[in-house]
PDB file of N, CA and C in Angstrom:
ATOM      1  N   UNK A  16      31.664  31.456   7.102  1.00 54.00           N
ATOM      2  CA  UNK A  16      32.215  30.362   7.632  1.00 54.00           C
ATOM      3  C   UNK A  16      32.976  29.472   6.593  1.00 54.00           C
ATOM      4  N   UNK A  17      34.142  29.682   6.560  1.00 63.00           N
ATOM      5  CA  UNK A  17      35.250  29.042   5.444  1.00 63.00           C
ATOM      6  C   UNK A  17      35.350  27.530   5.783  1.00 63.00           C
ATOM      7  N   UNK A  18      35.370  27.259   6.939  1.00 71.00           N
ATOM      8  CA  UNK A  18      35.717  25.828   7.412  1.00 71.00           C
ATOM      9  C   UNK A  18      34.404  24.864   6.956  1.00 71.00           C
ATOM     10  N   UNK A  19      33.237  25.399   6.637  1.00 72.00           N
ATOM     11  CA  UNK A  19      32.250  24.609   6.109  1.00 72.00           C
ATOM     12  C   UNK A  19      32.203  24.424   4.894  1.00 72.00           C
ATOM     13  N   UNK A  20      33.103  24.976   3.931  1.00 80.00           N
ATOM     14  CA  UNK A  20      33.023  24.754   2.629  1.00 80.00           C
ATOM     15  C   UNK A  20      33.650  23.448   2.211  1.00 80.00           C
ATOM     16  N   UNK A  21      34.771  22.904   2.549  1.00 85.00           N
ATOM     17  CA  UNK A  21      35.137  21.523   1.959  1.00 85.00           C
ATOM     18  C   UNK A  21      34.023  20.498   2.426  1.00 85.00           C
ATOM     19  N   UNK A  22      33.425  20.697   3.600  1.00 86.00           N
ATOM     20  CA  UNK A  22      32.723  19.468   3.929  1.00 86.00           C
ATOM     21  C   UNK A  22      31.446  19.499   3.165  1.00 86.00           C
ATOM     22  N   UNK A  23      30.707  20.836   2.802  1.00 88.00           N
ATOM     23  CA  UNK A  23      29.704  20.827   1.722  1.00 88.00           C
ATOM     24  C   UNK A  23      30.128  20.364   0.471  1.00 88.00           C
ATOM     25  N   UNK A  24      31.453  20.590  -0.085  1.00 90.00           N
ATOM     26  CA  UNK A  24      31.772  20.127  -1.343  1.00 90.00           C
ATOM     27  C   UNK A  24      31.840  18.468  -1.186  1.00 90.00           C
ATOM     28  N   UNK A  25      32.406  18.092  -0.247  1.00 91.00           N
ATOM     29  CA  UNK A  25      32.544  16.522  -0.230  1.00 91.00           C
ATOM     30  C   UNK A  25      31.092  15.840  -0.268  1.00 91.00           C
ATOM     31  N   UNK A  26      30.119  16.686   0.487  1.00 94.00           N
ATOM     32  CA  UNK A  26      28.761  16.020   0.603  1.00 94.00           C
ATOM     33  C   UNK A  26      28.230  16.069  -0.745  1.00 94.00           C
ATOM     34  N   UNK A  27      28.535  17.170  -1.502  1.00 94.00           N
ATOM     35  CA  UNK A  27      27.829  17.237  -2.790  1.00 94.00           C
ATOM     36  C   UNK A  27      28.488  16.338  -3.654  1.00 94.00           C
ATOM     37  N   UNK A  28      29.815  16.009  -3.601  1.00 95.00           N
ATOM     38  CA  UNK A  28      30.377  14.830  -4.421  1.00 95.00           C
ATOM     39  C   UNK A  28      29.775  13.532  -4.072  1.00 95.00           C
ATOM     40  N   UNK A  29      29.597  13.207  -2.993  1.00 95.00           N
ATOM     41  CA  UNK A  29      28.929  11.888  -2.490  1.00 95.00           C
ATOM     42  C   UNK A  29      27.506  11.916  -3.078  1.00 95.00           C
ATOM     43  N   UNK A  30      26.800  12.978  -2.936  1.00 96.00           N
ATOM     44  CA  UNK A  30      25.295  12.940  -3.406  1.00 96.00           C
ATOM     45  C   UNK A  30      25.386  12.492  -4.941  1.00 96.00           C
ATOM     46  N   UNK A  31      26.206  13.290  -5.797  1.00 96.00           N
ATOM     47  CA  UNK A  31      26.476  12.874  -7.175  1.00 96.00           C
ATOM     48  C   UNK A  31      26.702  11.580  -7.344  1.00 96.00           C
ATOM     49  N   UNK A  32      27.694  11.189  -6.567  1.00 96.00           N
ATOM     50  CA  UNK A  32      28.039   9.463  -6.866  1.00 96.00           C
ATOM     51  C   UNK A  32      26.890   8.651  -6.534  1.00 96.00           C
ATOM     52  N   UNK A  33      26.117   9.000  -5.565  1.00 96.00           N
ATOM     53  CA  UNK A  33      24.973   8.259  -5.240  1.00 96.00           C
ATOM     54  C   UNK A  33      23.900   8.157  -6.305  1.00 96.00           C
ATOM     55  N   UNK A  34      23.660   9.261  -6.795  1.00 95.00           N
ATOM     56  CA  UNK A  34      22.752   9.443  -7.838  1.00 95.00           C
ATOM     57  C   UNK A  34      23.260   8.577  -9.163  1.00 95.00           C
ATOM     58  N   UNK A  35      24.389   8.618  -9.366  1.00 94.00           N
ATOM     59  CA  UNK A  35      24.926   7.951 -10.509  1.00 94.00           C
ATOM     60  C   UNK A  35      24.822   6.476 -10.380  1.00 94.00           C
ATOM     61  N   UNK A  36      25.139   6.062  -9.110  1.00 92.00           N
ATOM     62  CA  UNK A  36      24.735   4.692  -8.853  1.00 92.00           C
ATOM     63  C   UNK A  36      23.338   4.120  -9.027  1.00 92.00           C
ATOM     64  N   UNK A  37      22.331   5.185  -8.664  1.00 90.00           N
ATOM     65  CA  UNK A  37      20.933   4.810  -8.720  1.00 90.00           C
ATOM     66  C   UNK A  37      20.706   4.760 -10.156  1.00 90.00           C
ATOM     67  N   UNK A  38      21.219   5.714 -10.968  1.00 88.00           N
ATOM     68  CA  UNK A  38      20.787   5.640 -12.394  1.00 88.00           C
ATOM     69  C   UNK A  38      21.388   4.574 -13.056  1.00 88.00           C
ATOM     70  N   UNK A  39      22.546   4.111 -12.619  1.00 85.00           N
ATOM     71  CA  UNK A  39      23.376   2.842 -13.205  1.00 85.00           C
ATOM     72  C   UNK A  39      22.422   1.707 -13.030  1.00 85.00           C
ATOM     73  N   UNK A  40      22.031   1.607 -11.657  1.00 81.00           N
ATOM     74  CA  UNK A  40      21.021   0.425 -11.387  1.00 81.00           C
ATOM     75  C   UNK A  40      19.782   0.432 -12.095  1.00 81.00           C
ATOM     76  N   UNK A  41      19.109   1.644 -12.161  1.00 78.00           N
ATOM     77  CA  UNK A  41      18.069   1.605 -13.100  1.00 78.00           C
ATOM     78  C   UNK A  41      18.293   1.180 -14.515  1.00 78.00           C
ATOM     79  N   UNK A  42      19.345   1.600 -14.934  1.00 76.00           N
ATOM     80  CA  UNK A  42      19.684   1.223 -16.422  1.00 76.00           C
ATOM     81  C   UNK A  42      19.943  -0.226 -16.609  1.00 76.00           C
ATOM     82  N   UNK A  43      20.689  -0.846 -15.596  1.00 71.00           N
ATOM     83  CA  UNK A  43      20.863  -2.413 -15.512  1.00 71.00           C
ATOM     84  C   UNK A  43      19.522  -3.003 -15.399  1.00 71.00           C
ATOM     85  N   UNK A  44      18.790  -2.446 -14.453  1.00 69.00           N
ATOM     86  CA  UNK A  44      17.282  -3.174 -14.286  1.00 69.00           C
ATOM     87  C   UNK A  44      16.603  -3.131 -15.671  1.00 69.00           C
ATOM     88  N   UNK A  45      16.510  -1.986 -16.229  1.00 71.00           N
ATOM     89  CA  UNK A  45      15.786  -1.782 -17.327  1.00 71.00           C
ATOM     90  C   UNK A  45      16.442  -2.826 -18.561  1.00 71.00           C
ATOM     91  N   UNK A  46      17.480  -2.634 -18.665  1.00 67.00           N
ATOM     92  CA  UNK A  46      18.125  -3.527 -20.047  1.00 67.00           C
ATOM     93  C   UNK A  46      18.650  -4.925 -19.713  1.00 67.00           C
ATOM     94  N   UNK A  47      18.799  -5.077 -18.452  1.00 63.00           N
ATOM     95  CA  UNK A  47      19.333  -6.681 -18.245  1.00 63.00           C
ATOM     96  C   UNK A  47      18.726  -7.070 -17.000  1.00 63.00           C
ATOM     97  N   UNK A  48      17.568  -7.439 -16.689  1.00 61.00           N
ATOM     98  CA  UNK A  48      17.091  -7.646 -15.408  1.00 61.00           C
ATOM     99  C   UNK A  48      17.448  -9.261 -15.042  1.00 61.00           C
ATOM    100  N   UNK A  49      17.514 -10.002 -15.923  1.00 66.00           N
ATOM    101  CA  UNK A  49      17.761 -11.249 -15.335  1.00 66.00           C
ATOM    102  C   UNK A  49      19.182 -11.402 -14.985  1.00 66.00           C
ATOM    103  N   UNK A  50      20.014 -10.944 -15.544  1.00 69.00           N
ATOM    104  CA  UNK A  50      21.468 -11.130 -15.172  1.00 69.00           C
ATOM    105  C   UNK A  50      21.761 -10.305 -13.884  1.00 69.00           C
ATOM    106  N   UNK A  51      20.900  -9.167 -13.940  1.00 66.00           N
ATOM    107  CA  UNK A  51      21.270  -8.516 -12.734  1.00 66.00           C
ATOM    108  C   UNK A  51      20.855  -9.260 -11.319  1.00 66.00           C
ATOM    109  N   UNK A  52      19.460  -9.835 -11.678  1.00 72.00           N
ATOM    110  CA  UNK A  52      19.088 -10.532 -10.332  1.00 72.00           C
ATOM    111  C   UNK A  52      19.753 -11.832  -9.972  1.00 72.00           C
ATOM    112  N   UNK A  53      20.374 -12.468 -11.242  1.00 74.00           N
ATOM    113  CA  UNK A  53      21.054 -13.728 -11.179  1.00 74.00           C
ATOM    114  C   UNK A  53      22.517 -13.365 -10.147  1.00 74.00           C
ATOM    115  N   UNK A  54      23.055 -12.087 -10.746  1.00 77.00           N
ATOM    116  CA  UNK A  54      24.103 -11.667 -10.045  1.00 77.00           C
ATOM    117  C   UNK A  54      23.838 -11.183  -8.545  1.00 77.00           C
ATOM    118  N   UNK A  55      22.800 -10.590  -8.226  1.00 77.00           N
ATOM    119  CA  UNK A  55      22.592 -10.284  -6.762  1.00 77.00           C
ATOM    120  C   UNK A  55      22.239 -11.630  -6.107  1.00 77.00           C
ATOM    121  N   UNK A  56      21.673 -12.481  -6.578  1.00 79.00           N
ATOM    122  CA  UNK A  56      21.411 -13.964  -5.800  1.00 79.00           C
ATOM    123  C   UNK A  56      22.732 -14.631  -5.638  1.00 79.00           C
ATOM    124  N   UNK A  57      23.611 -14.649  -6.608  1.00 79.00           N
ATOM    125  CA  UNK A  57      24.817 -15.296  -6.463  1.00 79.00           C
ATOM    126  C   UNK A  57      25.721 -14.400  -5.285  1.00 79.00           C
ATOM    127  N   UNK A  58      25.546 -13.039  -5.213  1.00 77.00           N
ATOM    128  CA  UNK A  58      26.306 -12.228  -4.229  1.00 77.00           C
ATOM    129  C   UNK A  58      25.722 -12.720  -2.924  1.00 77.00           C
ATOM    130  N   UNK A  59      24.450 -12.799  -2.803  1.00 75.00           N
ATOM    131  CA  UNK A  59      23.752 -12.999  -1.629  1.00 75.00           C
ATOM    132  C   UNK A  59      24.074 -14.550  -1.085  1.00 75.00           C
ATOM    133  N   UNK A  60      24.251 -15.431  -2.157  1.00 77.00           N
ATOM    134  CA  UNK A  60      24.665 -16.936  -1.662  1.00 77.00           C
ATOM    135  C   UNK A  60      25.977 -16.901  -1.137  1.00 77.00           C
ATOM    136  N   UNK A  61      26.907 -16.068  -1.719  1.00 76.00           N
ATOM    137  CA  UNK A  61      28.248 -15.931  -1.489  1.00 76.00           C
ATOM    138  C   UNK A  61      28.449 -15.368  -0.143  1.00 76.00           C
ATOM    139  N   UNK A  62      27.502 -14.310   0.272  1.00 73.00           N
ATOM    140  CA  UNK A  62      27.440 -13.864   1.529  1.00 73.00           C
ATOM    141  C   UNK A  62      27.000 -14.847   2.705  1.00 73.00           C
ATOM    142  N   UNK A  63      26.137 -15.568   2.358  1.00 74.00           N
ATOM    143  CA  UNK A  63      25.350 -16.313   3.222  1.00 74.00           C
ATOM    144  C   UNK A  63      26.497 -17.652   3.552  1.00 74.00           C
ATOM    145  N   UNK A  64      27.293 -18.154   2.478  1.00 67.00           N
ATOM    146  CA  UNK A  64      28.250 -18.988   2.927  1.00 67.00           C
ATOM    147  C   UNK A  64      29.319 -18.495   3.934  1.00 67.00           C
ATOM    148  N   UNK A  65      29.658 -17.311   3.651  1.00 57.00           N
ATOM    149  CA  UNK A  65      30.529 -16.754   4.738  1.00 57.00           C
ATOM    150  C   UNK A  65      29.977 -16.697   6.008  1.00 57.00           C
TER     151      UNK A  65
END
């Protein structure tokens, strides 16, 4: 099934990117939780204003 190969490759790349995002979030939560939460709350306020 050669037509499945690009789809699987794209899926694996997406999974790797997602894992990288998760690890980055964990890193920021561990080392800088206050600024992380402040940034998140600011983003939420910005979204609510819209």
